[in-house]
Steps between C-alpha positions, in 0.01 A plus 500: 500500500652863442386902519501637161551854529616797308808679562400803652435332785786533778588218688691500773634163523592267182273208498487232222106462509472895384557494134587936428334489082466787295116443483299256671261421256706463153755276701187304602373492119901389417457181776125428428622453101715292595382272679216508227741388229622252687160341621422156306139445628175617402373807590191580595343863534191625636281805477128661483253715702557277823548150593859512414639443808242177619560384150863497513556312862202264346724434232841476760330222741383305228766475275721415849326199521647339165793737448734798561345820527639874591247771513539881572378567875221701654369748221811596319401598211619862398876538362651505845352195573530291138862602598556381813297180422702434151869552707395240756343281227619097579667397205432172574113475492326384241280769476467859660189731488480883533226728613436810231312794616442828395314831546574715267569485106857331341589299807369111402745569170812603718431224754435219217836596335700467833327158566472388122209192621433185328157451607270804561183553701275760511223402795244816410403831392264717743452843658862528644728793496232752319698794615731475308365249173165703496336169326534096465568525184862698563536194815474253240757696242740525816506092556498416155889635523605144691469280151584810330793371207620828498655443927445142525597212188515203717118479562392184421165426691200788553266455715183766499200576745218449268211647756387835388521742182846690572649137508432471120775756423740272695474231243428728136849662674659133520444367175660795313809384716549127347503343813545081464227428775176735629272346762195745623367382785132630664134460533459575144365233325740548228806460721760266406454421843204529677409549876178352603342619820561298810285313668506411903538129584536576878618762733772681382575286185395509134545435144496633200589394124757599298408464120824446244601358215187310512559364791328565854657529796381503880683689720443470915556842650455637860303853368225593250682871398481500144845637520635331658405177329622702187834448621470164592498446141799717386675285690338167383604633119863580649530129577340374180750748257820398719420175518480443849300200693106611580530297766693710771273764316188363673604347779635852629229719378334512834818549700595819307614767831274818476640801501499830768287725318354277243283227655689430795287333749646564897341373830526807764388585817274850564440489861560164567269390217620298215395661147620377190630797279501512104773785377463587206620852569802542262309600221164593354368560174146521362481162406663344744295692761211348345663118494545590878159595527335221383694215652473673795094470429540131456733433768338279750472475861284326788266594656680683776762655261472852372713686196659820525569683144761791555543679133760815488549714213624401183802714385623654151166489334527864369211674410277168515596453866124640645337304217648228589425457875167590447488175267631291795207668766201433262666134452497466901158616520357265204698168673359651821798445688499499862751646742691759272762699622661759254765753524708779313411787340385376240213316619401786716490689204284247282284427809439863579361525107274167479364568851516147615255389773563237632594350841695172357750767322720738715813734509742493705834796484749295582667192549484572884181571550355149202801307791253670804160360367648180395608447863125535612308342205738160429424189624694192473491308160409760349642632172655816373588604152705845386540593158639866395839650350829487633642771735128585627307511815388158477823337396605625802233337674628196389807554588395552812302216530736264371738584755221307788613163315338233741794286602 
């Protein structure tokens, strides 16, 4: 492990670790290329609106289980971190995958050209990141970039969310690129691979087909999200193109770890009760707000267990943002959701303009005072849920409440 540093910085005492460079980030670049030229495996690259993160560790535990895997940590996925995740790269695995973000225009292009990926994946295109992209239709431009010839002639497997209009320019973009192998993947019926719904076979397990090739596939999962079932299947087509044995594929589908922030499911103690939390608090989009919503909806419980839905704002919808969050209240009130806690400014705002009535939806300031009424309100068994953006009031909430872990 070493310091990489620039040179301006004065240092007192020589120490090996502290590598003085000109500039941090072009030594970096010189490292990360590298190691990139040297790398003999197959690499794998992910991006899109959001799952990237879930959909890369889904892709590291599974492929562990029949071979060697490195994959970038955390969420790095802007240059710093495609940097730092290319120079400590194992040149030994057999495969690595990379996270791709971005948030503003040119950046998927710069990233794809430093990474240079076999195998690309783009998971979706929604209402992300509207400050700055204005429209879906500029998103999907901005991803396109990763099998872009032009920064990337290795690509040799596509695969494309096929679940909504902006995803069509994703694939009229791909085939003007010669790529050898394009696999769209959605609810579409005219997916190359298609997602049927899931159906519940008992308490916390289900199934749901995968259609391709003409064939059908079952496939057992632990969750009816739509999304994530979606990529469930990416990685069922990773192990198909690279040839890989199906069976560790299902036999670890329901062991897959969830993740803080996306799913993860935590037994903690409020008061000496036991609650089981769902965080999902790392990030929020439209769509995925709505996903939220409705398993929450379906989620089921005894007789003696009740649900807590805690929904914070979701962040860098531009203009749309109010419009938006409205969407998500008049969604609430048609489920007729119980127990609905909301905060941010946001939802104030959207609240104060629909004039919602109704006792089963409240708002709460702060992640304080939503801790406060829990406190009072919880019983044990029962279940809470938190959905919202990154760096707000309610991912600090469960932050907070992740740190009263039942031992």
């Amino acid at each position: 492990k070493f310091i990489i540093t620039g040179k301006n910085i004065s240092l007192s005492n020589q120490n090996n670790k502290i590598l003085l460079v000109d500039n941090s980030i072009t030594f970096l670049e010189k490292i990360a290329d590298l190691k990139r030229t040297n790398y003999k495996g197959k690499i794998i690259s992910v991006t899109g609106s959001a799952g990237k993160t879930t959909v890369k560790e889904n892709i590291k535990f599974l492929f562990s289980k029949v071979t060697t895997v490195y994959a970038s940590i955390k969420s790095y996925n802007n240059i710093l971190g495609v940097l730092v995740s290319l120079v400590n790269l194992d040149l030994k695995s057999r495969f690595a995958i990379f996270e791709i973000g971005t948030n503003n225009y040119n950046e998927i292009g710069k990233l794809t050209s430093i990474i240079k990926p076999h195998q690309a994946i783009i998971t979706n295109i929604l209402p992300t990141h509207l400050e700055n992209f204005k429209n879906l239709k500029n998103i999907a431009k901005e991803k396109s970039d990763i099998f872009n010839k032009k920064y990337n002639q290795k690509i040799e497997l596509l695969i494309l969310p096929n679940n909504n209009d902006n995803e069509k320019i994703l694939l009229s973009k791909a085939k003007k690129n010669n790529i050898s192998k394009i696999i769209t993947i959605g609810i579409k019926k005219n997916s190359n691979c298609l997602i049927e719904d899931a159906s519940r076979i008992s308490k916390n397990k289900y199934i749901f087909d995968l259609k391709y090739n003409r064939k059908n596939y079952t496939i057992h999962t632990s969750t009816n999200l739509q999304f994530r079932n979606h990529n469930l299947a990416i990685c069922f087509l990773l192990f198909i193109h690279n040839k890989l044995n199906l069976k560790y594929y299902y036999h670890s589908l329901t062991k897959i770890p969830k993740i803080t922030g996306r799913g993860l499911e935590q037994y903690i103690s409020i008061g000496n009760k036991k609650i089981l939390l769902i965080d999902e608090s790392y990030n929020a989009s439209p769509e995925t707000m709505k996903n939220c919503i409705h398993y929450f909806k379906n989620l089921h419980t005894s007789k003696k267990q009740t649900k807590f839905l805690i929904l914070g704002d979701m962040n860098e919808l531009g203009k749309t943002a109010n419009k938006y969050h409205e969407d998500i209240l008049k969604i609430l009130l048609r489920y007729k959701i119980n127990n609905v806690i909301l905060c941010g400014d946001l939802f104030k705002s959207s609240l104060n303009k629909i004039k919602i009535k109704n006792k089963n939806i409240k708002y709460i300031a702060n992640e304080i005072k939503i801790m406060k009424y829990l406190s009072l309100r919880v019983h044990k068994k029962d279940i809470v849920l938190i959905k919202g953006s990154n760096s707000t009031k309610v991912n600090k909430l469960a932050n907070l409440l992740l740190k009263k872990k039942r031992s």
